[in-house]
């Protein structure tokens, strides 16, 4: 597996954990929620920018993105 792919995976794991803590849900629930509303494809597409921004900013971006798509967290 390439270094870039490993970096993306590690970053997504971090985002899921932080999203779960921020929303006060389990990591499994956060993963399902982010997956359901397409947040992982957004992260994959914009990884080059997202990983340079503060995690808190990315969590809010993901929350807003999911809410625009019908999410309620």
mmCIF file of C-alpha atoms in Angstrom:
data_model
loop_
_atom_site.group_PDB
_atom_site.id
_atom_site.type_symbol
_atom_site.label_atom_id
_atom_site.label_comp_id
_atom_site.label_asym_id
_atom_site.label_seq_id
_atom_site.Cartn_x
_atom_site.Cartn_y
_atom_site.Cartn_z
ATOM 1 C CA UNK A 1 0.000 0.000 0.000
ATOM 2 C CA UNK A 2 1.336 3.446 -0.880
ATOM 3 C CA UNK A 3 2.456 5.999 1.698
ATOM 4 C CA UNK A 4 -0.266 8.418 0.546
ATOM 5 C CA UNK A 5 -2.963 5.776 1.010
ATOM 6 C CA UNK A 6 -1.703 4.969 4.514
ATOM 7 C CA UNK A 7 -1.647 8.691 5.374
ATOM 8 C CA UNK A 8 -5.247 9.090 4.166
ATOM 9 C CA UNK A 9 -6.409 6.092 6.179
ATOM 10 C CA UNK A 10 -4.716 7.346 9.339
ATOM 11 C CA UNK A 11 -6.241 10.783 8.841
ATOM 12 C CA UNK A 12 -9.727 9.350 8.310
ATOM 13 C CA UNK A 13 -9.404 7.282 11.484
ATOM 14 C CA UNK A 14 -8.442 10.455 13.347
ATOM 15 C CA UNK A 15 -11.381 12.376 11.873
ATOM 16 C CA UNK A 16 -13.862 9.653 12.797
ATOM 17 C CA UNK A 17 -12.575 9.550 16.375
ATOM 18 C CA UNK A 18 -12.649 13.329 16.726
ATOM 19 C CA UNK A 19 -16.071 13.585 15.075
ATOM 20 C CA UNK A 20 -17.412 10.969 17.494
ATOM 21 C CA UNK A 21 -16.006 12.810 20.502
ATOM 22 C CA UNK A 22 -17.320 16.153 19.242
ATOM 23 C CA UNK A 23 -20.824 14.781 18.625
ATOM 24 C CA UNK A 24 -20.820 12.577 21.750
ATOM 25 C CA UNK A 25 -21.488 9.362 19.837
ATOM 26 C CA UNK A 26 -19.513 6.134 19.482
ATOM 27 C CA UNK A 27 -16.870 5.849 16.818
ATOM 28 C CA UNK A 28 -18.939 3.173 15.086
ATOM 29 C CA UNK A 29 -21.941 5.515 14.962
ATOM 30 C CA UNK A 30 -19.764 8.361 13.680
ATOM 31 C CA UNK A 31 -18.340 6.093 10.966
ATOM 32 C CA UNK A 32 -21.804 5.004 9.815
ATOM 33 C CA UNK A 33 -23.101 8.597 9.862
ATOM 34 C CA UNK A 34 -20.160 9.984 7.873
ATOM 35 C CA UNK A 35 -20.392 7.110 5.426
ATOM 36 C CA UNK A 36 -24.156 7.483 4.977
ATOM 37 C CA UNK A 37 -23.871 11.155 4.010
ATOM 38 C CA UNK A 38 -20.845 10.845 1.723
ATOM 39 C CA UNK A 39 -18.313 12.584 3.945
ATOM 40 C CA UNK A 40 -15.554 10.071 3.184
ATOM 41 C CA UNK A 41 -15.633 10.806 -0.525
ATOM 42 C CA UNK A 42 -15.379 14.508 0.339
ATOM 43 C CA UNK A 43 -12.357 13.790 2.539
ATOM 44 C CA UNK A 44 -10.735 11.663 -0.127
ATOM 45 C CA UNK A 45 -11.287 14.288 -2.803
ATOM 46 C CA UNK A 46 -9.973 17.178 -0.690
ATOM 47 C CA UNK A 47 -7.386 15.370 1.450
ATOM 48 C CA UNK A 48 -4.525 17.511 0.143
ATOM 49 C CA UNK A 49 -6.125 20.609 1.673
ATOM 50 C CA UNK A 50 -7.966 19.101 4.633
ATOM 51 C CA UNK A 51 -4.939 17.535 6.285
ATOM 52 C CA UNK A 52 -3.265 20.955 6.480
ATOM 53 C CA UNK A 53 -6.194 22.560 8.337
ATOM 54 C CA UNK A 54 -7.021 22.300 12.047
ATOM 55 C CA UNK A 55 -8.971 19.149 12.923
ATOM 56 C CA UNK A 56 -11.697 21.241 14.595
ATOM 57 C CA UNK A 57 -12.290 23.125 11.337
ATOM 58 C CA UNK A 58 -12.563 19.867 9.412
ATOM 59 C CA UNK A 59 -14.979 18.414 11.965
ATOM 60 C CA UNK A 60 -17.238 21.447 11.544
ATOM 61 C CA UNK A 61 -16.940 21.175 7.754
ATOM 62 C CA UNK A 62 -17.954 17.503 7.880
ATOM 63 C CA UNK A 63 -20.828 18.267 10.223
ATOM 64 C CA UNK A 64 -22.109 21.041 7.925
ATOM 65 C CA UNK A 65 -21.657 18.854 4.836
ATOM 66 C CA UNK A 66 -23.657 16.000 6.361
ATOM 67 C CA UNK A 67 -26.378 18.354 7.605
ATOM 68 C CA UNK A 68 -26.786 19.810 4.107
ATOM 69 C CA UNK A 69 -27.330 16.251 2.911
ATOM 70 C CA UNK A 70 -29.952 15.486 5.559
ATOM 71 C CA UNK A 71 -27.901 14.531 8.605
ATOM 72 C CA UNK A 72 -29.100 15.540 12.034
ATOM 73 C CA UNK A 73 -25.962 15.434 14.226
#
